[in-house]
CSV table of C-alpha atoms and ligand atoms in Angstrom, one decimal:
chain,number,residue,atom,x,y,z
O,1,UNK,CA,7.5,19.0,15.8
O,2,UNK,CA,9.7,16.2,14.6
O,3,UNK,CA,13.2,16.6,14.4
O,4,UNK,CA,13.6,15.9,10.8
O,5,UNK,CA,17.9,16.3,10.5
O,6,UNK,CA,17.7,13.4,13.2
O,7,UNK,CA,15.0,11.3,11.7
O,8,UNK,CA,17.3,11.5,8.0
O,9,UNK,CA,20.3,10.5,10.2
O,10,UNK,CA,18.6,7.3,10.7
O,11,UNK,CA,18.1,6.7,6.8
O,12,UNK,CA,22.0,5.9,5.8
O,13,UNK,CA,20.9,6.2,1.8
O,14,UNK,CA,19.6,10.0,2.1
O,15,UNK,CA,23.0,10.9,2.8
O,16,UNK,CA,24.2,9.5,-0.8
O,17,UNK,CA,24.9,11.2,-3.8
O,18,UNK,CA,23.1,10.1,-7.0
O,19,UNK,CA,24.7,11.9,-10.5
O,20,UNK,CA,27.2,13.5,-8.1
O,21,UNK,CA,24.2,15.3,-6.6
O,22,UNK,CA,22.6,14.7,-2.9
O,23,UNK,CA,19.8,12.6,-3.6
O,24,UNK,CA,16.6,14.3,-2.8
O,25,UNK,CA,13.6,11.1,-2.8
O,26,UNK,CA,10.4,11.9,-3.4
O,27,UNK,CA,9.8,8.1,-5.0
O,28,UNK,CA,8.4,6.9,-1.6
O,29,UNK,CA,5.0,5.7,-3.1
O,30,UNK,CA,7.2,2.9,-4.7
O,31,UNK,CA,9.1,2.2,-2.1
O,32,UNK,CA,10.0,3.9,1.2
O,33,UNK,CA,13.4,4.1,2.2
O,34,UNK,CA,14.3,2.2,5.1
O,35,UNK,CA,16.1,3.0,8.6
O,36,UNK,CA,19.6,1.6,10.1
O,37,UNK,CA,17.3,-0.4,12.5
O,38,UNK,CA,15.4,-2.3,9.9
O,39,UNK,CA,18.7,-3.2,7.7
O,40,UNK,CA,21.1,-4.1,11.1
O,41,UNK,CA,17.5,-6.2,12.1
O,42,UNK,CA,17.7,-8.5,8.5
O,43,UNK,CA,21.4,-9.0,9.6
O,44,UNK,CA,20.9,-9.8,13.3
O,45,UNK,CA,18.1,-12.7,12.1
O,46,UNK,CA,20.4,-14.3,9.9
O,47,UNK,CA,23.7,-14.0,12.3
O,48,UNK,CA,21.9,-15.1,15.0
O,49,UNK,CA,18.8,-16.9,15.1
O,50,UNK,CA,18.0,-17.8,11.1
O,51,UNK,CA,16.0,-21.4,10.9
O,52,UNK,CA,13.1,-22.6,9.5
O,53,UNK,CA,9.5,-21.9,11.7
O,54,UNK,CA,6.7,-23.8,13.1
O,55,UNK,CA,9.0,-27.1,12.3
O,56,UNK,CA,11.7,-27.8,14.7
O,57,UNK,CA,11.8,-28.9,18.0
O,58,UNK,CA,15.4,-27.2,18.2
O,59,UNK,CA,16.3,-24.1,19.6
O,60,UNK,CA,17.0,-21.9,16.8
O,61,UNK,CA,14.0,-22.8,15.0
O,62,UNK,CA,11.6,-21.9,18.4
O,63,UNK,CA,13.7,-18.8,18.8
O,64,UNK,CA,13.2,-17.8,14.7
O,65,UNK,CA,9.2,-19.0,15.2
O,66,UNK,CA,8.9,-17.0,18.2
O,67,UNK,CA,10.5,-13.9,17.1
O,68,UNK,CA,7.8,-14.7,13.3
O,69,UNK,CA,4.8,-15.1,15.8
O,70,UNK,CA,5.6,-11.7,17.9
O,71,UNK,CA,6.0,-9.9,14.8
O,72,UNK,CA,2.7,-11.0,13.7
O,73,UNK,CA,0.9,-9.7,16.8
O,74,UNK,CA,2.6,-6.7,16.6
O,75,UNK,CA,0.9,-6.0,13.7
O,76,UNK,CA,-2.7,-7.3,14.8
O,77,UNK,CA,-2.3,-4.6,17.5
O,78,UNK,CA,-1.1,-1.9,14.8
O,79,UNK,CA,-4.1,-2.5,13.1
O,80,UNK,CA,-6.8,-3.4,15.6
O,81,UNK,CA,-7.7,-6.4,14.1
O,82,UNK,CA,-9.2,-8.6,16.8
O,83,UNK,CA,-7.2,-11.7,16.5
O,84,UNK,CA,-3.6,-12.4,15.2
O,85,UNK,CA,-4.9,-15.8,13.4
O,86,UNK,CA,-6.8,-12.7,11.4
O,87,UNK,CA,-3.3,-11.4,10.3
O,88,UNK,CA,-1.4,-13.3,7.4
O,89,UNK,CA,1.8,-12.7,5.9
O,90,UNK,CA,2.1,-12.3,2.1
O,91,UNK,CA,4.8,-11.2,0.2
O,92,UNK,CA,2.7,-7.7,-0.6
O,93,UNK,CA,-0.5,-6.2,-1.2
O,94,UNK,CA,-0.3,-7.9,-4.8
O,95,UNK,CA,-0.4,-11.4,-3.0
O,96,UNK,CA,-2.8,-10.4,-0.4
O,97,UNK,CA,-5.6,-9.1,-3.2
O,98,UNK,CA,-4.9,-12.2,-4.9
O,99,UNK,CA,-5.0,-14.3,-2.2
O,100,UNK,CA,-8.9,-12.7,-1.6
O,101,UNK,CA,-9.9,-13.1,-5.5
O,102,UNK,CA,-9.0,-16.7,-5.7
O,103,UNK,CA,-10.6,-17.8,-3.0
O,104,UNK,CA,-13.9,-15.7,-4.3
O,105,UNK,CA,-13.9,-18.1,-7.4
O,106,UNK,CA,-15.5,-20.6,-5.9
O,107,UNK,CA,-18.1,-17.9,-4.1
O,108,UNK,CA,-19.3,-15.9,-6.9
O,109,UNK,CA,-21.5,-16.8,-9.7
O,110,UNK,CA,-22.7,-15.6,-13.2
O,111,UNK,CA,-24.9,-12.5,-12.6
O,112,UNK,CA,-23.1,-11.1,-9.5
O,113,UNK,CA,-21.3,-8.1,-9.7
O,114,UNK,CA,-17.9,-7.1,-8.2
O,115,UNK,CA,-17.6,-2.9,-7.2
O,116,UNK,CA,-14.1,-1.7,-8.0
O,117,UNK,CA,-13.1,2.3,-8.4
O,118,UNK,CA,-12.0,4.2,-11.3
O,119,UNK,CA,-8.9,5.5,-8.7
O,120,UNK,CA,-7.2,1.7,-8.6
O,121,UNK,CA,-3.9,0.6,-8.7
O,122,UNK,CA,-3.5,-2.2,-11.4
O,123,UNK,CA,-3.5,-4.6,-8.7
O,124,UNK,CA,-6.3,-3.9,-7.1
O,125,UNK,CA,-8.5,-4.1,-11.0
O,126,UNK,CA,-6.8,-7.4,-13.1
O,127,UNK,CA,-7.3,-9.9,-10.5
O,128,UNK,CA,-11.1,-8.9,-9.7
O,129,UNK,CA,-11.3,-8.7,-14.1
O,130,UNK,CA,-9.4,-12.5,-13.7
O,131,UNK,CA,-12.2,-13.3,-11.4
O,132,UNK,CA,-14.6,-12.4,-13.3
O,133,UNK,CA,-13.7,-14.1,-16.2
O,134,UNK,CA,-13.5,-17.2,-14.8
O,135,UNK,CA,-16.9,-17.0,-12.4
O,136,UNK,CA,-19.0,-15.0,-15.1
O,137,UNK,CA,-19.8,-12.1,-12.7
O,138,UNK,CA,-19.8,-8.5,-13.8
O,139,UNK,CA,-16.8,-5.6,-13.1
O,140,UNK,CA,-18.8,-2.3,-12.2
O,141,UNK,CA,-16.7,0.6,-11.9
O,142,UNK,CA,-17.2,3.7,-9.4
O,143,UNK,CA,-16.5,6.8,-11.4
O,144,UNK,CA,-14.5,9.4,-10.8
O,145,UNK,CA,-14.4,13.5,-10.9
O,146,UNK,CA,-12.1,16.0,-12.7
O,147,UNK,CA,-10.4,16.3,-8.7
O,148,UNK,CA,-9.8,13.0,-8.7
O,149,UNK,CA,-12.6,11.9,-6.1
O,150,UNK,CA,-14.9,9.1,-6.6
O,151,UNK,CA,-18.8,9.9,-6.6
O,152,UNK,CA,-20.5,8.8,-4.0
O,153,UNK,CA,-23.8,9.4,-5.9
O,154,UNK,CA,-22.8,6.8,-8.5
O,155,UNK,CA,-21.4,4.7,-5.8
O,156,UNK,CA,-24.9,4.6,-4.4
O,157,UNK,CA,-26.4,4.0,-7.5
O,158,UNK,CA,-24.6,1.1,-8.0
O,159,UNK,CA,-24.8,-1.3,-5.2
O,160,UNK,CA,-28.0,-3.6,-5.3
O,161,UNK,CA,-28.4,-7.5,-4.3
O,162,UNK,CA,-26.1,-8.7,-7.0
O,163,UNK,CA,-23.1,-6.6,-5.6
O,164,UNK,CA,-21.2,-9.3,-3.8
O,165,UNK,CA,-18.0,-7.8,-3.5
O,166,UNK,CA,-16.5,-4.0,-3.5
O,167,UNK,CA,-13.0,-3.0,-3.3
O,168,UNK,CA,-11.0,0.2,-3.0
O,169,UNK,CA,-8.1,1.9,-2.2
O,170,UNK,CA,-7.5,3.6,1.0
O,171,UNK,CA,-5.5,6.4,-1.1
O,172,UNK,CA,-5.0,6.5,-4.7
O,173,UNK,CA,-1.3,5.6,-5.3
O,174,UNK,CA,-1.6,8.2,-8.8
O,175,UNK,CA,-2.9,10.9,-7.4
O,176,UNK,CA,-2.9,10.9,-3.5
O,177,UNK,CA,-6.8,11.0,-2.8
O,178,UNK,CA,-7.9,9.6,0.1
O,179,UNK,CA,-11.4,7.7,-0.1
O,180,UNK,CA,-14.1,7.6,2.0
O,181,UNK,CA,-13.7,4.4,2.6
O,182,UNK,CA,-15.7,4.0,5.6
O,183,UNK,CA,-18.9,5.7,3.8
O,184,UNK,CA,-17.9,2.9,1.3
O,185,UNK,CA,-17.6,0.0,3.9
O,186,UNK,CA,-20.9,1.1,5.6
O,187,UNK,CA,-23.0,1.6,2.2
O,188,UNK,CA,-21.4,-1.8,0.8
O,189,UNK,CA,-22.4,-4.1,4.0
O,190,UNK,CA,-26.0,-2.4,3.9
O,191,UNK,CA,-26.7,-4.7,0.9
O,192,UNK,CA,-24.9,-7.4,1.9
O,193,UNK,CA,-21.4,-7.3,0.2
O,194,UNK,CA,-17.6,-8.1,1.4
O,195,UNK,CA,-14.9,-5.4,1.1
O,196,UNK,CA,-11.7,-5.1,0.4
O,197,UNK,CA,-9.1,-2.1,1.1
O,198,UNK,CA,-6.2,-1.9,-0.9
O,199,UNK,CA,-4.1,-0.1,1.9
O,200,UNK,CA,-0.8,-0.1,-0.1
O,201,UNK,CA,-1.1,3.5,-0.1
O,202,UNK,CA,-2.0,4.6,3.3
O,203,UNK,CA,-0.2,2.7,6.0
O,204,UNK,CA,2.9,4.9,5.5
O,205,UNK,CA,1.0,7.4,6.2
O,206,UNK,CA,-1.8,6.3,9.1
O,207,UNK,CA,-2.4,3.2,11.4
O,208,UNK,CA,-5.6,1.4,9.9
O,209,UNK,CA,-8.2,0.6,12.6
O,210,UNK,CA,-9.8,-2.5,10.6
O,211,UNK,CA,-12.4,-3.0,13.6
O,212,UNK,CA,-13.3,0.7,13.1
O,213,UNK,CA,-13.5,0.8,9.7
O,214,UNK,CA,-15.4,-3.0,9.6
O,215,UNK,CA,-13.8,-4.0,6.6
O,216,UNK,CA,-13.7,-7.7,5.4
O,217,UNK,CA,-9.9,-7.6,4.0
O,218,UNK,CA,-7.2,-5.3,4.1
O,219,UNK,CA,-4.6,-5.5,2.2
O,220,UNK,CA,-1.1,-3.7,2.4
O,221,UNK,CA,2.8,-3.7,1.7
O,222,UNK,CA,5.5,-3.9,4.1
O,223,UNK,CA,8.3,-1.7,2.0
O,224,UNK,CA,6.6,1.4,1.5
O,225,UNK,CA,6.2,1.7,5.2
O,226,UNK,CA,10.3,1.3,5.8
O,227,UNK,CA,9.9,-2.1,5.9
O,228,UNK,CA,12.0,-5.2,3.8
O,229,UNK,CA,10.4,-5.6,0.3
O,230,UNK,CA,8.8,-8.9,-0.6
O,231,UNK,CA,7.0,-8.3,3.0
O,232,UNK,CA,2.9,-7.5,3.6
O,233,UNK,CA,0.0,-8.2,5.3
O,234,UNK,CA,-3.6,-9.3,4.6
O,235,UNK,CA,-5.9,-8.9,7.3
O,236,UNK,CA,-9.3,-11.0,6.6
O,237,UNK,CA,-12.3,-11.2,9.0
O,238,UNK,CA,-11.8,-14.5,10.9
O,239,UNK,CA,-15.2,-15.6,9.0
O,240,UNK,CA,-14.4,-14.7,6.2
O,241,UNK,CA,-10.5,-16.2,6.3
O,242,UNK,CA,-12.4,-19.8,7.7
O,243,UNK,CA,-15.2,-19.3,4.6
O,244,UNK,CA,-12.9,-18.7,1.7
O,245,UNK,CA,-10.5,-22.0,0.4
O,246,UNK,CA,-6.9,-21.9,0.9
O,247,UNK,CA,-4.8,-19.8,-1.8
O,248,UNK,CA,-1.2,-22.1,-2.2
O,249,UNK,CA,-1.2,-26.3,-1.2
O,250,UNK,CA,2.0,-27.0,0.3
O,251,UNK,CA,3.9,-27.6,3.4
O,252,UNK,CA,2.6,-25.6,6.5
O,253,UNK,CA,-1.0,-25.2,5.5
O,254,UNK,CA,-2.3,-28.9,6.3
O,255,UNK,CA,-3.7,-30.6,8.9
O,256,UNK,CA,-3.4,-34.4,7.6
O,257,UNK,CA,-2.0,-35.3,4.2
O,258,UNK,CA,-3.3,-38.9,2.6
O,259,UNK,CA,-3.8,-40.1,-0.8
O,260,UNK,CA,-7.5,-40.2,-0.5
O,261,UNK,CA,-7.9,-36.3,0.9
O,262,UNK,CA,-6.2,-33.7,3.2
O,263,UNK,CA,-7.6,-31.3,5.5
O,264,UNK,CA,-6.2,-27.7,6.1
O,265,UNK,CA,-4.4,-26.4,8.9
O,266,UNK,CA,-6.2,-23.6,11.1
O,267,UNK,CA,-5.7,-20.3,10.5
O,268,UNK,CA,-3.4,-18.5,9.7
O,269,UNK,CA,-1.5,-21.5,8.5
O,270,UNK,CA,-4.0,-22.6,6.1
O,271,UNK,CA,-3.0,-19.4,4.0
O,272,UNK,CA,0.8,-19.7,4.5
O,273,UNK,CA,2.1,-22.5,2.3
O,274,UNK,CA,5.6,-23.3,2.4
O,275,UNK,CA,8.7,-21.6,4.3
O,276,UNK,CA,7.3,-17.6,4.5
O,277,UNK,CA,10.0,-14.7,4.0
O,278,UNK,CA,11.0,-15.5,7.9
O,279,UNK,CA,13.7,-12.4,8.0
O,280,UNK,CA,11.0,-10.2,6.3
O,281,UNK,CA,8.3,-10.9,8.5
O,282,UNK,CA,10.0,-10.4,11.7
O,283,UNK,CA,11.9,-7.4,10.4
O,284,UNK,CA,8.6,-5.8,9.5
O,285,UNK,CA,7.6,-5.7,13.3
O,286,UNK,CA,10.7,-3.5,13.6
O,287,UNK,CA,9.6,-1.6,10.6
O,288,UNK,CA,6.0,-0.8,12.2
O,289,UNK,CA,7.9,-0.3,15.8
O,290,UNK,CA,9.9,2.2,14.3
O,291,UNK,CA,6.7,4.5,12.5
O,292,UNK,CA,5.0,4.3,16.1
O,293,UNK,CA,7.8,5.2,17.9
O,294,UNK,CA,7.9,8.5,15.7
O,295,UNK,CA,4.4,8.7,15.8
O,296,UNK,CA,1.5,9.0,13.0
O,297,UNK,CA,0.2,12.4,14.5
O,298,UNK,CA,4.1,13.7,14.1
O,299,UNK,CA,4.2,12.1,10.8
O,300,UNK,CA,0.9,13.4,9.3
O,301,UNK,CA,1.8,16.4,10.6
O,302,UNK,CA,5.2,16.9,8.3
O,303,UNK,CA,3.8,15.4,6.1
O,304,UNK,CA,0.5,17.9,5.7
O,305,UNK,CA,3.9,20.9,5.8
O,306,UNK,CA,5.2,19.3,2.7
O,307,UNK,CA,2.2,18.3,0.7
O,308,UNK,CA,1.3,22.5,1.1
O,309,UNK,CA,3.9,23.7,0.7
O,310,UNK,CA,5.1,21.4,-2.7
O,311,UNK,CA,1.0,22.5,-4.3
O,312,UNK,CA,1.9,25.9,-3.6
O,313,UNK,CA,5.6,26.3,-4.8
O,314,UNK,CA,4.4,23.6,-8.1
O,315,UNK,CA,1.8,26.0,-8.7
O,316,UNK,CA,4.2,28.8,-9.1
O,317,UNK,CA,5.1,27.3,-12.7
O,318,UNK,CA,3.2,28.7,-15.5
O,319,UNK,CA,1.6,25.7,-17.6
O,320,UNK,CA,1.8,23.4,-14.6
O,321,UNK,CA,-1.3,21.2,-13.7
O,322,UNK,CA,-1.6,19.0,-10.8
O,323,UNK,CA,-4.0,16.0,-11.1
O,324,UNK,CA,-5.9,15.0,-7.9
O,325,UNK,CA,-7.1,18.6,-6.0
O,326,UNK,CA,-9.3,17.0,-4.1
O,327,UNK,CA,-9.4,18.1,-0.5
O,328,UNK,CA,-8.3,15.0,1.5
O,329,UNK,CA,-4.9,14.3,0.0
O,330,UNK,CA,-1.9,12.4,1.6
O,331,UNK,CA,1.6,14.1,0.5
O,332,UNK,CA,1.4,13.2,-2.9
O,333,UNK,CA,1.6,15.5,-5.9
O,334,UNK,CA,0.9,14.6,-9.6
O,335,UNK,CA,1.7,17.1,-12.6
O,336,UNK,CA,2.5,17.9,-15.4
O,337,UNK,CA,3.5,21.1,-17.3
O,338,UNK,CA,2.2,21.8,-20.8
O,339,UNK,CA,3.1,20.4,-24.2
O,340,UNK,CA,6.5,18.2,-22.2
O,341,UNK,CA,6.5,14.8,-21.6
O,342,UNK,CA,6.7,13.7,-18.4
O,343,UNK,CA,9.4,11.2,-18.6
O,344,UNK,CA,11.5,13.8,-20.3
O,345,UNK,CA,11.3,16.2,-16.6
O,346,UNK,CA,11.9,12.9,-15.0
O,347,UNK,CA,15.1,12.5,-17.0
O,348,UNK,CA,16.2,15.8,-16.0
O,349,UNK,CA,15.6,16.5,-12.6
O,350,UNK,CA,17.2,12.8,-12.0
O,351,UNK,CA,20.3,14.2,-13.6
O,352,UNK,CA,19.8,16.3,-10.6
O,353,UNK,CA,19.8,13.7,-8.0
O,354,UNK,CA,16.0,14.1,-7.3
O,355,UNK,CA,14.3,10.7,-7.8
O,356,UNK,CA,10.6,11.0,-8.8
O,357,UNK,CA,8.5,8.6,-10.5
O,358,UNK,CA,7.1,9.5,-14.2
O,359,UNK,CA,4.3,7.2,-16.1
O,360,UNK,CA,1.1,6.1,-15.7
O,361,UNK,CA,1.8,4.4,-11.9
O,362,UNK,CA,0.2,1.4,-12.9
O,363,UNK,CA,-3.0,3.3,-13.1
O,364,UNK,CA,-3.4,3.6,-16.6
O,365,UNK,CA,-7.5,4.1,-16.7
O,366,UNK,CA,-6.6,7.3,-14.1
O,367,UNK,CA,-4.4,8.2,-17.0
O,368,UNK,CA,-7.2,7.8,-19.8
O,369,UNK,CA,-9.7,10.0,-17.7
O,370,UNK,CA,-7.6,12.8,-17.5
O,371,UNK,CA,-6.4,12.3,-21.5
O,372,UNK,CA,-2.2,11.9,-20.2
O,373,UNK,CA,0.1,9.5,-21.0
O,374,UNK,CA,1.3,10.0,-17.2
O,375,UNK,CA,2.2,12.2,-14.7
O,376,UNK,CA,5.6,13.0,-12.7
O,377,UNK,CA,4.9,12.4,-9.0
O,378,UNK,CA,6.6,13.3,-6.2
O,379,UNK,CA,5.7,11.3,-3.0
O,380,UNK,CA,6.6,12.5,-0.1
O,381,UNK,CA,7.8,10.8,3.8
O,382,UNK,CA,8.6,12.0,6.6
O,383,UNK,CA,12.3,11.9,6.7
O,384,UNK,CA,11.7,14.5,3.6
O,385,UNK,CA,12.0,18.5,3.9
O,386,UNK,CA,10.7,21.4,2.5
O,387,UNK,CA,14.2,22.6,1.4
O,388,UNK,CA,13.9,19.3,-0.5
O,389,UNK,CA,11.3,20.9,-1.9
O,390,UNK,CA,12.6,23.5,-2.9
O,391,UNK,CA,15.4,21.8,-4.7
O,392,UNK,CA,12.8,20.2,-7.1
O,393,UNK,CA,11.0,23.1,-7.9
O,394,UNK,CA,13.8,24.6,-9.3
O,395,UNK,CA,14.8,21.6,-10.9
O,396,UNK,CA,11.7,21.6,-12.7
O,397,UNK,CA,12.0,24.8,-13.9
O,398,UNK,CA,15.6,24.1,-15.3
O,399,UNK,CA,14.1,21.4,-16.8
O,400,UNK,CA,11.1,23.5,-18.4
O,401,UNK,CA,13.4,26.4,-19.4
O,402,UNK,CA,15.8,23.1,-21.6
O,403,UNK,CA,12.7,21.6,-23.0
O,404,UNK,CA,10.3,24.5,-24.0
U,1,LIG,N1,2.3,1.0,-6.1
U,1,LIG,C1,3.6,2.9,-6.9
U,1,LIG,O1,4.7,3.4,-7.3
U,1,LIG,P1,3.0,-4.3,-4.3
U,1,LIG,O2,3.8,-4.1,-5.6
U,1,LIG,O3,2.3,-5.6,-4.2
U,1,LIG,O4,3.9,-4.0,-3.1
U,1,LIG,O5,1.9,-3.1,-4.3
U,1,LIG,C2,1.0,-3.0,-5.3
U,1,LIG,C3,0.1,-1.8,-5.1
U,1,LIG,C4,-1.2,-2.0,-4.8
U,1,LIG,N2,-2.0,-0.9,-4.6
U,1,LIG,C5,-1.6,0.3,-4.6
U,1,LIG,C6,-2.5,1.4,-4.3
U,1,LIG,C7,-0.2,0.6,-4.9
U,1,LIG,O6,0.2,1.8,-4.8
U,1,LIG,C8,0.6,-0.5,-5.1
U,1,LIG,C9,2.1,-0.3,-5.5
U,1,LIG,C10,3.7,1.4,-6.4
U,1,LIG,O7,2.6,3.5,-6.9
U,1,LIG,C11,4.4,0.5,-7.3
U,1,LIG,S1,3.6,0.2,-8.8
């Protein structure tokens, strides 16, 4: 088992007080927090080595390219993907999706049909709407059930020729459900069509294996797994990275520049226009060096501890509902407790010191099949305890008792 007091001790903010209380953060499907190493590895890159990459021939700017370029096959060997040229930076899973949809504009055309699920984040649903709008193709949507788990029926049901693309997340950022995604992936290539995995969700909590799961793209964030913000990664299929048209024109992502026409530089340059988030980048290769240092079989495991224990102690409170009882959940919990608001526990308990997010999680249709205006949700890491735990459940109840 992991020695969790030492792991916190890493985590300099967990020992802060927030409303003269000790902060207890269960917000982690925002953002994670992030450890000493990461922050003193931001300062080290700009004491020592900052410079622009892939420009100079000075020393510096080799040393700052190097450091970019190890950081990027770090991550190709975190997730498996077969080449690094397969791995580009973005500045989050946002970027990456819309990196994918734009170059899909000049793929799709009126009549094809583009899979999302009724589980997405907003991110992963307005850019494939945006795309469809502009190519004339059609949005299908894979329904959900009252636990929160798509139907795989319905999937079935919808795929035919005209399915050209279908997306989903890896886990549902509202409600913690893990998809089948590699049912998904299978059923999806069977007639033909490119997929995309909105991983935003999951890499904090497992290491991806893109050449086991076969997808075409996955996309992911580099601050919810303890990494800088404004960080990510989209992996693409090296066919499919060469077949789809660059995203940004600028500096970096050319080959030869004239009046008359310019080509594009190979990949992954052609998809990394202009000077990248350098310190970001290299500090997320500390970030993922970190997670596999404490290991994803030790993290799952705590992480499993608190996710059973938090149901169980939740369930405890009479009128309290939890959203998303499926049976393969990461450590995310989503309820509410009858006839309050959510933001007005949220408003409470932060009074408290216990950070929780409240709302519809940018996953307002989740909202609309369930009839809520939100949910609070407590998302677990971790560097977080059962005692933790504890602390919220009878915050909750404080804040039930004030409000009934
Ligand atoms: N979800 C949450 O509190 P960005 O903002 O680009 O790093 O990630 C967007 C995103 C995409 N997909 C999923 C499944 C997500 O959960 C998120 C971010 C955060 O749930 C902030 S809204």
């Amino acid at each position: 088992m992991l020695d969790i007091q030492k792991i916190r001790a890493d985590f300099p903010i967990l020992s802060e007080k927030v409303n003269g209380k000790p902060l207890v953060y269960f917000d982690n499907g925002a953002t994670s927090q992030k450890p000493q190493i990461v922050i003193d590895a931001i300062a080290t890159y700009y004491q020592e080595i900052n410079a622009n990459i892939h420009r100079g021939v000075h020393t510096l700017s080799q040393l700052a390219t190097d450091a970019y370029e190890i950081s990027r096959v770090k991550i190709q060997h975190h997730i498996n993907a077969k080449f690094s040229h397969e791995v580009l930076f973005t500045s989050g899973t946002t970027h990456g999706i819309n990196l994918v949809t734009n170059g899909f504009a000049s793929i799709l055309k009126p009549g094809d049909e583009v899979v999302v699920s009724s589980l997405e984040h907003h991110s992963n649903i307005v850019p494939w709407q945006m795309l469809c709008e502009k190519t004339g193709a059609t949005l299908k949507v894979i329904p959900m059930n009252e636990n929160g788990e798509l139907i795989m029926e319905a999937f079935d049901a919808l795929l035919s020729e005209k399915t050209k693309v279908v997306t989903v997340n890896h886990i549902s950022n509202a409600l913690g459900i893990i998809n089948p995604i590699k049912y998904i992936i299978e059923k999806a290539h069977a007639v033909g069509a490119a997929v995309l995995i909105d991983g935003a969700q999951a890499v904090p909590h497992l290491k991806p294996d893109v050449q086991d799961l076969d997808c075409d793209f996955y996309a992911f964030s580099g601050h919810k797994m303890c990494g800088p913000t404004g960080t990510g990664i989209l992996y693409g299929k090296e066919e499919w990275l060469n077949k789809l048209p660059p995203y940004q024109g600028g500096g970096e992502m050319i080959k030869e520049v004239t009046f008359e026409k310019t080509t594009y530089a190979d990949l992954p340059h052609k998809f990394e226009a202009g000077t990248p988030n350098i310190a970001g980048g290299i500090v997320l290769g500390t970030a993922v060096d970190y997670l596999n240092n404490i290991g994803f079989e030790n993290i799952q495991k705590q992480e499993e501890a608190l996710l059973e224990h938090a149901t169980k102690r939740l369930l405890e409170i009479e009128g309290l509902k939890i959203y998303g009882t499926g049976k393969n959940k990461a450590s995310v919990v989503s309820f509410n407790i009858d006839g309050i608001h959510p933001y007005d526990i949220g408003s409470i308990i932060d009074k408290l010191g216990i950070a929780v997010r409240t709302g519809h999680h940018c996953a307002q249709p989740i909202m609309n099949f369930f009839c809520i205006p939100g949910t609070i949700r407590a998302s677990f890491s971790f560097y977080n305890t059962i005692e933790e735990i504890d602390v919220m459940v009878e915050a909750v109840k404080k804040a039930k008792t004030m409000l009934s």
